[in-house]
Short mmCIF file of C-alpha atoms and ligand atoms in Angstrom, two decimals:
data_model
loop_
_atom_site.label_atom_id
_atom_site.label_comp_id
_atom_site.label_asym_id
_atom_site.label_seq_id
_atom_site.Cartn_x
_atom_site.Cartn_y
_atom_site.Cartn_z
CA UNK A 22 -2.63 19.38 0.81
CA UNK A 23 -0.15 19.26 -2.25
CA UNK A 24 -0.92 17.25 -4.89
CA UNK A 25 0.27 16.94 -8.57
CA UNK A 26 -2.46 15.24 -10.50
CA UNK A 27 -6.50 16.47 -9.79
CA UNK A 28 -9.46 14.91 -11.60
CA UNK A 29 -12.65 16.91 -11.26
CA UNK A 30 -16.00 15.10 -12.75
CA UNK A 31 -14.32 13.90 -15.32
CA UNK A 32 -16.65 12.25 -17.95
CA UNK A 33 -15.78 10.35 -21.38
CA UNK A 34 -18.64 9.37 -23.76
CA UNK A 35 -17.69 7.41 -26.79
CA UNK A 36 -20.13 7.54 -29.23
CA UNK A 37 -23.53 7.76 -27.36
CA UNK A 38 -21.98 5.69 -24.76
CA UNK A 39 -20.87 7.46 -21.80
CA UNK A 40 -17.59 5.34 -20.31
CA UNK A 41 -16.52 7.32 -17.33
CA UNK A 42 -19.05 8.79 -15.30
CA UNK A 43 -18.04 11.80 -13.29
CA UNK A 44 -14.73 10.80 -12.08
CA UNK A 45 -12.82 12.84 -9.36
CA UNK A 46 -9.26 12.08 -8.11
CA UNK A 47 -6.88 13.52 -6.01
CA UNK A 48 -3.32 12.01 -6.67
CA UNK A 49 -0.58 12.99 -4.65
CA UNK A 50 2.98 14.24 -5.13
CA UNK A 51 5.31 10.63 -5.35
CA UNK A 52 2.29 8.31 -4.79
CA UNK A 53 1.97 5.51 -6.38
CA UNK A 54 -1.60 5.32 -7.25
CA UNK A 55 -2.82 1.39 -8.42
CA UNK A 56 -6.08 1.61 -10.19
CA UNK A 57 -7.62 -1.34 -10.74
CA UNK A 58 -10.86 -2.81 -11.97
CA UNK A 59 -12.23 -5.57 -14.41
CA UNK A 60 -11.95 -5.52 -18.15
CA UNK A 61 -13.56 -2.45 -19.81
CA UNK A 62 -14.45 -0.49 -16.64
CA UNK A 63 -12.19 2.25 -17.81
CA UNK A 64 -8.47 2.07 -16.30
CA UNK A 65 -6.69 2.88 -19.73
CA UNK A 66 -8.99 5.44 -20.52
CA UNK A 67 -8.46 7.57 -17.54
CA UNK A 68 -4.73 6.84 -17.55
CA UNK A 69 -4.28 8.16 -20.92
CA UNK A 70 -5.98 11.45 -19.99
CA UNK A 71 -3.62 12.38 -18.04
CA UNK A 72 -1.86 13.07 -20.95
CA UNK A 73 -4.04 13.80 -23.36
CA UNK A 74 -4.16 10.68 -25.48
CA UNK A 75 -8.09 10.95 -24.32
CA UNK A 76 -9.61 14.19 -23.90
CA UNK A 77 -12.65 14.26 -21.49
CA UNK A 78 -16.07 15.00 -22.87
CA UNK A 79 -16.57 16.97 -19.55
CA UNK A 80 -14.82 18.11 -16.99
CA UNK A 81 -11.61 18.96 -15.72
CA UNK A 82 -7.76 17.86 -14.79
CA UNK A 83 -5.15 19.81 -13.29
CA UNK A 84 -1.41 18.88 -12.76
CA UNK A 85 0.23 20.80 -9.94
CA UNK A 86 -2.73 23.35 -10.42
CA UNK A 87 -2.68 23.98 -14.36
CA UNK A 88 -5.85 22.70 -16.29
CA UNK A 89 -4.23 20.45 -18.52
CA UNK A 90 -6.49 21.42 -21.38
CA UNK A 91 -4.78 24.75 -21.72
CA UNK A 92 -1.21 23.10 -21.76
CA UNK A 93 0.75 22.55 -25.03
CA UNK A 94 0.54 18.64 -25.29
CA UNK A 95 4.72 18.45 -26.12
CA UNK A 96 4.96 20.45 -23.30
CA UNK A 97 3.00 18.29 -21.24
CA UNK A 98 4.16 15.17 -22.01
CA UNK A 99 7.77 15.91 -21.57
CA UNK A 100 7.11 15.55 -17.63
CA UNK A 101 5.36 12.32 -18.15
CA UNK A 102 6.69 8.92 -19.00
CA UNK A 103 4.44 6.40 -20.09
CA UNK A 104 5.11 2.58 -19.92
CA UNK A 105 2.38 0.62 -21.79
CA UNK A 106 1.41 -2.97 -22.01
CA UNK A 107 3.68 -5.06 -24.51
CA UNK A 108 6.41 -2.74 -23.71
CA UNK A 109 5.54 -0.56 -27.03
CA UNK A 110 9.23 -0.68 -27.98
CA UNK A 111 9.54 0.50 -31.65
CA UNK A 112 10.77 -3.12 -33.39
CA UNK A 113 12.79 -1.31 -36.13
CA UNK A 114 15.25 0.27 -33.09
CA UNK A 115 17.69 -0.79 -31.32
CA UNK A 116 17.06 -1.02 -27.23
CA UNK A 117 19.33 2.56 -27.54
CA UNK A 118 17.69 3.93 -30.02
CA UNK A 119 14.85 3.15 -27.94
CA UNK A 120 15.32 4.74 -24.83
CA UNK A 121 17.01 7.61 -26.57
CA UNK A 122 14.71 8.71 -28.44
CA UNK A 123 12.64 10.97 -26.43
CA UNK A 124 15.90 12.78 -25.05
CA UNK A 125 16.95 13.06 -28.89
CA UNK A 126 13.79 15.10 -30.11
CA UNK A 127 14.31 17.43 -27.40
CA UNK A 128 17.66 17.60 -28.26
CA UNK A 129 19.43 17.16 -24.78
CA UNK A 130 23.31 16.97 -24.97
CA UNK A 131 24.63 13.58 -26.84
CA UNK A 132 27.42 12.58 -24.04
CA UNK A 133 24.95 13.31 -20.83
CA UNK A 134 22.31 11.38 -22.58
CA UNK A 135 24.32 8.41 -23.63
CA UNK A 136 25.83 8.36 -19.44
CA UNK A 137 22.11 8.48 -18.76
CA UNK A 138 21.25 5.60 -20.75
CA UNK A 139 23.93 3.82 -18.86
CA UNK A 140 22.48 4.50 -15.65
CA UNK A 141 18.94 3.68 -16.85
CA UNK A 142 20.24 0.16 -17.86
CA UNK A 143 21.38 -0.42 -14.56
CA UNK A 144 19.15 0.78 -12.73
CA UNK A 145 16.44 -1.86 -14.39
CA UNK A 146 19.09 -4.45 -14.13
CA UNK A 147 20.11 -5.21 -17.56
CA UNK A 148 23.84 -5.00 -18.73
CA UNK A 149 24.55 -2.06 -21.04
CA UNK A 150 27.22 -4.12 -22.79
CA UNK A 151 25.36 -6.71 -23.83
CA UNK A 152 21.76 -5.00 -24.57
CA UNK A 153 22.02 -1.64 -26.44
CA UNK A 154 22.81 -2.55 -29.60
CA UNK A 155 19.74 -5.01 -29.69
CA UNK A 156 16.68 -5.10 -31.25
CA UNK A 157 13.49 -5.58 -28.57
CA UNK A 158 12.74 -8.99 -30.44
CA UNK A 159 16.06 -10.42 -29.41
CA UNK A 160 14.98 -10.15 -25.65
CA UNK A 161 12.81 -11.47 -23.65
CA UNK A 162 9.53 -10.03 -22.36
CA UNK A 163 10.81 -9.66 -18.77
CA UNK A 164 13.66 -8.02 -20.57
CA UNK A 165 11.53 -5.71 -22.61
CA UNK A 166 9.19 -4.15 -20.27
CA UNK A 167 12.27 -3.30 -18.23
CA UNK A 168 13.77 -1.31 -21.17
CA UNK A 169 10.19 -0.06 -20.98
CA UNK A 170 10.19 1.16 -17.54
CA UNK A 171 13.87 2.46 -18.57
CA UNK A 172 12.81 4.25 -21.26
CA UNK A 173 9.62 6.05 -19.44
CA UNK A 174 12.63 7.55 -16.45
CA UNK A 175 14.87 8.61 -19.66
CA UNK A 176 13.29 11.96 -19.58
CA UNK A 177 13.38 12.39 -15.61
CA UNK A 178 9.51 12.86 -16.39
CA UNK A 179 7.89 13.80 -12.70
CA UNK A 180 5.08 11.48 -13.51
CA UNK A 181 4.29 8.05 -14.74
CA UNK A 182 2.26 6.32 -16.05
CA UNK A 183 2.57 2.35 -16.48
CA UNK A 184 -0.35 0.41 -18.23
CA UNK A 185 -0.56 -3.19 -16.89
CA UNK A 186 2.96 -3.13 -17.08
CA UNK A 187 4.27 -6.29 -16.27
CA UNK A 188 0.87 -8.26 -16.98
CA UNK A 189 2.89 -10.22 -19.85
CA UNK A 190 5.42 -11.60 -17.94
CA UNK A 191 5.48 -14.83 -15.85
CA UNK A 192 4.95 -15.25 -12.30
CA UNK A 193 8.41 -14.89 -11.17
CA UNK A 194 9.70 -12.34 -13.56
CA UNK A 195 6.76 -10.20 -12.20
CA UNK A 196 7.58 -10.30 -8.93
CA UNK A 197 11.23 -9.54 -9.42
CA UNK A 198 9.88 -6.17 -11.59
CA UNK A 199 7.17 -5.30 -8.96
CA UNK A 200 10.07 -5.09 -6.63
CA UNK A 201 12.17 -3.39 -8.49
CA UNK A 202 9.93 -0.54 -9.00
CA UNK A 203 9.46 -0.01 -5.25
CA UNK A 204 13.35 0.19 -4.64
CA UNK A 205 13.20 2.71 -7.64
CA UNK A 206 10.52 4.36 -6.18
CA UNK A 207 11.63 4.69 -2.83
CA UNK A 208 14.89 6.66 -4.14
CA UNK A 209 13.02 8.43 -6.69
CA UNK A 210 9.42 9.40 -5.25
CA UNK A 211 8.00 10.24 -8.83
CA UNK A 212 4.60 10.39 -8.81
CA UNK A 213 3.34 7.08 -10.61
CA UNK A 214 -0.52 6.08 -11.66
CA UNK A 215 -0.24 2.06 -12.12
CA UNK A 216 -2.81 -0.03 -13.78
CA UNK A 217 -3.37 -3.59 -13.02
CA UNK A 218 -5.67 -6.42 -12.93
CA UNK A 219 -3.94 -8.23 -9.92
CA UNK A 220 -5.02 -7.44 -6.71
CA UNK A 221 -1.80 -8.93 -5.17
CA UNK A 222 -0.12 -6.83 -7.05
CA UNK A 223 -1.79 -3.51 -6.24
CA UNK A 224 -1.52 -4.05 -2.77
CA UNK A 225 2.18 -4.73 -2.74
CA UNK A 226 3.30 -1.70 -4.74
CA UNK A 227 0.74 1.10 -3.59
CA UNK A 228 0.17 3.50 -1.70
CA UNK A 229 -3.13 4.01 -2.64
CA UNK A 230 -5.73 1.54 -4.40
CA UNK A 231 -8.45 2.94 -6.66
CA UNK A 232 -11.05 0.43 -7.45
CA UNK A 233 -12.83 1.50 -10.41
CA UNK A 234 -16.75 -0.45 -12.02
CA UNK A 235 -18.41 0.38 -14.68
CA UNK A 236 -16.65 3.60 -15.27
CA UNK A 237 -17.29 4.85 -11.23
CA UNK A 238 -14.51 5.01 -8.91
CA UNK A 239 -15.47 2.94 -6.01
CA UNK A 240 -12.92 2.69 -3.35
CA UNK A 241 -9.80 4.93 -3.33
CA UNK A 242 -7.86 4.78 -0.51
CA UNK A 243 -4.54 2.78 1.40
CA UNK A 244 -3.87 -1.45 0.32
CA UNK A 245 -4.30 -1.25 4.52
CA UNK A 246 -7.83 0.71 4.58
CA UNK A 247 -8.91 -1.46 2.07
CA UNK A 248 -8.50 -4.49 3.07
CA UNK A 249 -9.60 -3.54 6.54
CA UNK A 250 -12.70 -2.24 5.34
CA UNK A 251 -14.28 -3.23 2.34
CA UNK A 252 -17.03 -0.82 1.42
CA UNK A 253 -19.41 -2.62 -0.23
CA UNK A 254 -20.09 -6.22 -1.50
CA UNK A 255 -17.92 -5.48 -4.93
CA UNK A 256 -14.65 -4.08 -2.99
CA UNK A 257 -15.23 -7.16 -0.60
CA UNK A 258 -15.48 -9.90 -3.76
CA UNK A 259 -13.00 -8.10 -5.37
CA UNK A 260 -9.94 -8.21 -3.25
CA UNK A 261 -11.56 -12.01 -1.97
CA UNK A 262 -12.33 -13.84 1.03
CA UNK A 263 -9.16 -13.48 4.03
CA UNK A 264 -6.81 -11.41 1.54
CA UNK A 265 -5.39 -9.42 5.18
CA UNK A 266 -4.05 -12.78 5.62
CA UNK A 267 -1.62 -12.44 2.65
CA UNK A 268 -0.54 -9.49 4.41
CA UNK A 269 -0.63 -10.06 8.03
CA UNK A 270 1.70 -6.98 8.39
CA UNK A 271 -1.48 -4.88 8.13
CA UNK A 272 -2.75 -6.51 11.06
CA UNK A 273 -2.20 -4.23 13.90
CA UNK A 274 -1.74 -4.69 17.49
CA UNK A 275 -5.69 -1.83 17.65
CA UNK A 276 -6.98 -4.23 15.02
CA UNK A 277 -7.18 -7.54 17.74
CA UNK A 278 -6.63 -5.70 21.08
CA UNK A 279 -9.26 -6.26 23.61
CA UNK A 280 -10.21 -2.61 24.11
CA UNK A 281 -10.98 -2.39 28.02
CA UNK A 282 -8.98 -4.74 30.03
CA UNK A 283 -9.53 -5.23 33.63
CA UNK A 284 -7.99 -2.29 35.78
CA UNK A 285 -7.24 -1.08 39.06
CA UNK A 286 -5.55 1.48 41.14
CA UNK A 287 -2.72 1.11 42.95
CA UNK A 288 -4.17 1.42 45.94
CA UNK A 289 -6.07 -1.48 45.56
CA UNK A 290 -5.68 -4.22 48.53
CA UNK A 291 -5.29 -8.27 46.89
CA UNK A 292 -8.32 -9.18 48.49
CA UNK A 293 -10.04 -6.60 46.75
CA UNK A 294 -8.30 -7.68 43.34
CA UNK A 295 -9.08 -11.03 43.71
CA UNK A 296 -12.45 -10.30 44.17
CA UNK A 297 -12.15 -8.33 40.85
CA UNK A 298 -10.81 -11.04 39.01
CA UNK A 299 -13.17 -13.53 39.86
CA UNK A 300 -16.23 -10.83 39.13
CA UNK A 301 -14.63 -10.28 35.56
CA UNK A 302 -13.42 -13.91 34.92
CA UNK A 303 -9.94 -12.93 33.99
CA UNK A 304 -5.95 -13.80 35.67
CA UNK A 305 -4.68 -10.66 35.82
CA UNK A 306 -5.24 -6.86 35.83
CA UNK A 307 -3.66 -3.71 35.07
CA UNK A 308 -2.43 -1.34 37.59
CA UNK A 309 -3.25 2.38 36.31
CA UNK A 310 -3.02 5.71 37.59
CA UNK A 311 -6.08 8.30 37.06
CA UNK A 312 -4.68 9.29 33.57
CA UNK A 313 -4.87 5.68 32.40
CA UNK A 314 -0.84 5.73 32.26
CA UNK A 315 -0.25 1.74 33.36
CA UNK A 316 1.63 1.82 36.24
CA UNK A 317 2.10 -2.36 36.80
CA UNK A 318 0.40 -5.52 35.96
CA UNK A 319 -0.47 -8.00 38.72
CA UNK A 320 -1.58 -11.97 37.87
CA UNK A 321 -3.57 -13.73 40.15
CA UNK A 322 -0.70 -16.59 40.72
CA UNK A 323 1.39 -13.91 42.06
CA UNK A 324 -1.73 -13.09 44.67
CA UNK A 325 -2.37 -16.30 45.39
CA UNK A 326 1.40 -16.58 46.82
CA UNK A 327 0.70 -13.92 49.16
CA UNK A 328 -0.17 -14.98 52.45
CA UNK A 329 -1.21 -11.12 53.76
CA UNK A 330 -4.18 -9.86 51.89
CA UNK A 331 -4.68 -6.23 52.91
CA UNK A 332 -1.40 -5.24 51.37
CA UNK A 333 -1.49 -3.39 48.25
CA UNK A 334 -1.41 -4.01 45.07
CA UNK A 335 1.53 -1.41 44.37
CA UNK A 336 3.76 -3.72 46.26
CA UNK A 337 3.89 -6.31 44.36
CA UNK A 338 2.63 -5.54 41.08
CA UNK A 339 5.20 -6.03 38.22
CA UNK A 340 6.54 -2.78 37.33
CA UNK A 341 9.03 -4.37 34.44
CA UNK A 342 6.24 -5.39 31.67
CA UNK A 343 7.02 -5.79 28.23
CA UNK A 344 4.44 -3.52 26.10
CA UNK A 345 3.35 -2.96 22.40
CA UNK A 346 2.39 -0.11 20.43
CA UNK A 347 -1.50 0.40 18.64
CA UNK A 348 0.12 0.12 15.02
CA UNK A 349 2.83 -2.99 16.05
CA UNK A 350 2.21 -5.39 13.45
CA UNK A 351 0.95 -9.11 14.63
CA UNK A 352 4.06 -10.62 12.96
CA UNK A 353 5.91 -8.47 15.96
CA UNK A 354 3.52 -9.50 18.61
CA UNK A 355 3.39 -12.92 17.83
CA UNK A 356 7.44 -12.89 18.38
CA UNK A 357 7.36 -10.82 21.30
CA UNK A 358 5.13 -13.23 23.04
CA UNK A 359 7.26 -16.52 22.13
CA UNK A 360 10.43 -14.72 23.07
CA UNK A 361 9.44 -13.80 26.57
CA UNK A 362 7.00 -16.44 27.05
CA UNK A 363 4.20 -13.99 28.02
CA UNK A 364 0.23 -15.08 28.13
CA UNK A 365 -0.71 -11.34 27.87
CA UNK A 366 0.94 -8.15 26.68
CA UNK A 367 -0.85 -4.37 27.16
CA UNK A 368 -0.75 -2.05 24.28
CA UNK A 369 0.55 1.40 25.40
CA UNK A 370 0.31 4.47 23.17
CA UNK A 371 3.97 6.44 22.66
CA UNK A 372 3.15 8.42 26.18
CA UNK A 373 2.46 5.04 28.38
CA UNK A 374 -1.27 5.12 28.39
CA UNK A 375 -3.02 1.95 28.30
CA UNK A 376 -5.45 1.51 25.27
CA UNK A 377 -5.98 -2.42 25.60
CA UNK A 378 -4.51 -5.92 25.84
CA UNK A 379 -3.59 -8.48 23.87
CA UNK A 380 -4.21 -11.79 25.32
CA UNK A 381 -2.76 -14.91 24.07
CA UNK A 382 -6.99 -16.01 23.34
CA UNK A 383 -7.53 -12.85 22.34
CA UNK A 384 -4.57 -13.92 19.26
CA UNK A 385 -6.23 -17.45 19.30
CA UNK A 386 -9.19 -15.72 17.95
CA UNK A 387 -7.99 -13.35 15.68
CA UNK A 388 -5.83 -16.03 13.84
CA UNK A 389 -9.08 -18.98 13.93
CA UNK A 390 -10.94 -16.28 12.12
CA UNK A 391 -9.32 -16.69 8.86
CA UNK A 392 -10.39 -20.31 8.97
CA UNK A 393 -13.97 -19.89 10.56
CA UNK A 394 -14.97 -17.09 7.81
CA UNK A 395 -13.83 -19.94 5.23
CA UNK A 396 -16.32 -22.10 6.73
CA UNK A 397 -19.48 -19.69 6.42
CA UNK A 398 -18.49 -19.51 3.24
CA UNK A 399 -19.40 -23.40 2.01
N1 ATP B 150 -11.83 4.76 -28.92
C1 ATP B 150 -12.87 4.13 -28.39
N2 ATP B 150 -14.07 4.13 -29.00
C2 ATP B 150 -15.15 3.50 -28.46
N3 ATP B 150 -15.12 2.84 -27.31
C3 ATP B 150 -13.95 2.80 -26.64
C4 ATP B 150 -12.77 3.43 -27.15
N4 ATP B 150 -11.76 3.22 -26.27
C5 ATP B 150 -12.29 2.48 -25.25
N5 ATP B 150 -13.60 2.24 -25.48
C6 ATP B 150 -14.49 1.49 -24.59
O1 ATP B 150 -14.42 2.08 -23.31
C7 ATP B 150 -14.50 1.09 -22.28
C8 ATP B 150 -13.31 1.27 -21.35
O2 ATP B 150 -12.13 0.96 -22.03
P1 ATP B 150 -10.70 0.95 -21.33
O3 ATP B 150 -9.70 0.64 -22.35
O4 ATP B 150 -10.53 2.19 -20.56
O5 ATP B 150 -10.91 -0.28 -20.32
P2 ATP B 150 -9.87 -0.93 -19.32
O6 ATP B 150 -10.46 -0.79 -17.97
O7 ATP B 150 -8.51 -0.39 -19.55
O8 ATP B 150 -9.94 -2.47 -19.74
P3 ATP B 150 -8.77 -3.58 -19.85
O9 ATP B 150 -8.57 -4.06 -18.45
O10 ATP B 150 -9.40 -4.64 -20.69
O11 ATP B 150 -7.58 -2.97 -20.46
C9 ATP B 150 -14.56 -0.23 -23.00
O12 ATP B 150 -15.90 -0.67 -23.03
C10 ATP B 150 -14.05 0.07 -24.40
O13 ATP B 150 -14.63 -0.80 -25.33
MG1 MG B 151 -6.76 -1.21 -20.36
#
C-alpha cells in the first residue's frame, strides 16, 4: 500500500525518562490522521518528529520511503506546514507578512505569491481587504488560527501538521473551522496528522483515530471501527458511554440486521409456510432460491386470505419488495420504513442475495439500547 509518512519503533527518552515507547505508524497518502490522548501521553512529541523538531532516541521514520534522518531539515520542512496551538503568528508582522514569509525565504516569485496569498485568505474565509495589513493582535482567535491554517497551505506543503489547532477557540467558532478543513481537505487531499483532545472532534474530521497512553499507541484505526469496537476498557472510557449515538450514520443496516431470517423455497405450499411460521414465531418469510438470491417475501395476513392451501408460495409471494444494502446507514432505514410504511425490510448485498432482515423490533431494540446501557451504568 502507498503511504507517505512511516513510523518504525520509534522511541523518545528525555532525560532518563523514556516518553514514547516503541511507536509504529503507518499514515497514508491524504489521510487525515487525529491522534489523540490525555495530557502528557505524547501527541506533540510525535507530531513534531515528523519534522524534526524532536529527533527519536531510537528508531526510524520514513516519508514516501526516505529515512527522514538522512534528509536536509530545510529541505524537509518545505513539504510540511505546521499549524500550532495559539496560532504561533509572529506579533511584530503583519497577517501578510505572516503568511508570506515562508514563500519569501525560498524566494518564490513576488506577484504569484502575493495572488496566492489572496487565494489563501479566501479560502479560510477572511477578506483580503480588510486583514493583510493587520497585526495578529488586532484579530480575533477564530480569526488567527485561520491565518494559521492559511499560512501552513502557503507553501503547497504535501503534509500537515496542526497541533490542537482550534482548541482556543469557542464552541461555535470551532465547529465552523473543523468544517472548513474538511471542505479544504476534500479538494485538496494533503496528507494531514491532527492533534486533539476532543473526541467529538476527532471523529468528525478523520479518517483515522490514533489513541495514544502513556506514550503507547493504543487504537489506530477508522472514527467507525472505533466506536464499533472499543478494544479495551481505556478506548471504551475514552470515547464514553453511547458515543455511536452522536453519530448514528455509523450505524449500519449489518450492525442491527437479524442475521438468519426465516426462509423458504418457492416451491413451498401455504400450508407448509404457515406451519413454518408458527414453528419459528415470526409473520412472514423470505422466498429464496438455492443461491440465497431473495426471490419474494410472503406475510402470513396475505396466507391467511387464501382460501386454497396447497398452492404455492411463488404465486403469491410479493415480488415488488423494497430492500436495503449491509452498509445503508440507520438514518436511511429508519426513513425508508416511515415512507412506505413497512414492518420489515431484507438487506440484500449489491448482487440480490439475502444477508438478513431488519424488523421494525429488531430497530426497537437497537435504538432502546442506548438507553438500557445508561441504566447498567447507575
Ligand atoms: N523537552 C522536554 N524535556 C523533558 N520532558 C519533555 C520535553 N518535552 C516533553 N516532555 C515530556 O514528555 C511528555 C509528553 O509531552 P507532549 O508534549 O508530547 O505531550 P502531549 O500529549 O502533547 O500533551 P498535551 O496534551 O498536554 O499537549 C510529557 O510528560 C512532557 O512533560
Ligand atoms: Mg501537546
Amino acid at each position: 500500500m502507498e503511504f507517505v509518512i512511516e513510523f518504525i519503533n520509534i522511541r523518545k527518552d528525555f532525560k532518563n525518562k523514556t516518553i514514547l515507547k516503541d511507536i509504529s505508524l503507518k499514515i497514508n497518502k491524504g489521510e487525515l490522521v487525529a491522534i489523540i490522548g490525555s495530557s502528557g501521553c505524547g501527541k506533540t512529541t510525535t507530531l513534531k518528529m515528523i519534522n524534526r523538531l524532536i529527533n527519536p532516541t531510537s528508531g526510524k521514520i520514513f516519508i514516501n520511503g526516505e529515512d527522514i534522518a538522512s534528509k536536509d531539515v530545510i529541505k524537509l520542512r518545505r513539504n510540511i506546514g505546521y499549524v500550532i496551538q495559539q496560532t504561533g503568528l509572529f506579533p511584530h508582522l503583519t497577517i501578510r507578512e505572516n503568511i508570506q514569509i515562508i514563500p519569501k525565504v525560498e524566494k518564490l516569485d513576488k506577484a504569484n505569491v502575493e495572488k496566492k496569498t489572496i487565494e489563501l485568505m479566501e479560502m479560510v474565509g477572511l477578506s483580503s481587504d480588510e486583514f493583510l495589513d493587520r497585526y495578529p493582535t488586532e484579530l480575533s482567535g477564530g480569526q488567527q488560527q485561520r491565518v494559521g491554517v492559511a499560512r501552513a497551505f502557503a507553501i503547497n506543503p504535501e503534509i500537515i501538521l496542526m497541533d490542537e489547532p482550534f482548541s482556543a477557540l469557542d464552541p461555535i467558532t470551532r465547529v465552523q473551522l473543523q468544517e472548513e478543513l474538511i471542505d479544504l481537505q476534500s479538494k485538496l487531499k494533503r496528507t494531514i496528522v491532527f492533534v486533539t483532545h476532543d473526541m467529538d472532534e476527532a471523529i468528525k474530521i478523520a479518517d483515522k483515530i490514533c489513541i495514544m497512553n502513556k506514550g503507547e499507541i493504543i487504537q489506530y484505526d477508522t472514527p467507525e471501527n472505533i466506536l464499533k469496537n472499543p478494544i479495551n476498557d481505556f478506548v471504551n472510557e475514552f470515547i464514553g458511554k453511547n458515543r455511536i449515538w452522536s453519530s448514528p450514520e455509523f450505524i449500519r443496516a449489518k450492525d442491527i440486521m437479524i442475521d438468519h431470517p426465516v426462509t423458504c423455497f418457492k416451491n413451498t405450499s401455504l400450508l407448509r409456510c404457515i406451519e413454518k411460521m408458527r414453528s419459528s414465531k415470526v409473520d412472514s418469510l423470505m422466498v429464496i432460491d438455492k443461491e440465497n438470491y431473495l426471490l419474494g417475501i410472503t406475510t402470513a395476513k396475505e396466507i391467511q386470505n387464501k382460501s386454497d392451501r396447497n398452492i404455492l408460495v411463488e404465486e403469491i409471494m410479493n415480488t415488488k419488495f423494497i430492500n436495503v444494502k449491509p452498509d445503508d446507514s440507520i438514518i436511511g432505514i429508519l426513513e425508508t420504513v416511515k415512507k412506505h410504511k413497512i414492518g420489515q425490510v431484507p438487506v440484500l448485498d449489491d448482487k440480490g442475495v439475502l444477508k438478513g432482515i431488519i424488523t421494525k423490533s429488531s430497530l426497537v431494540t437497537t435504538l432502546s439500547s442506548q438507553f438500557l446501557d445508561t441504566e447498567e451504568v447507575k
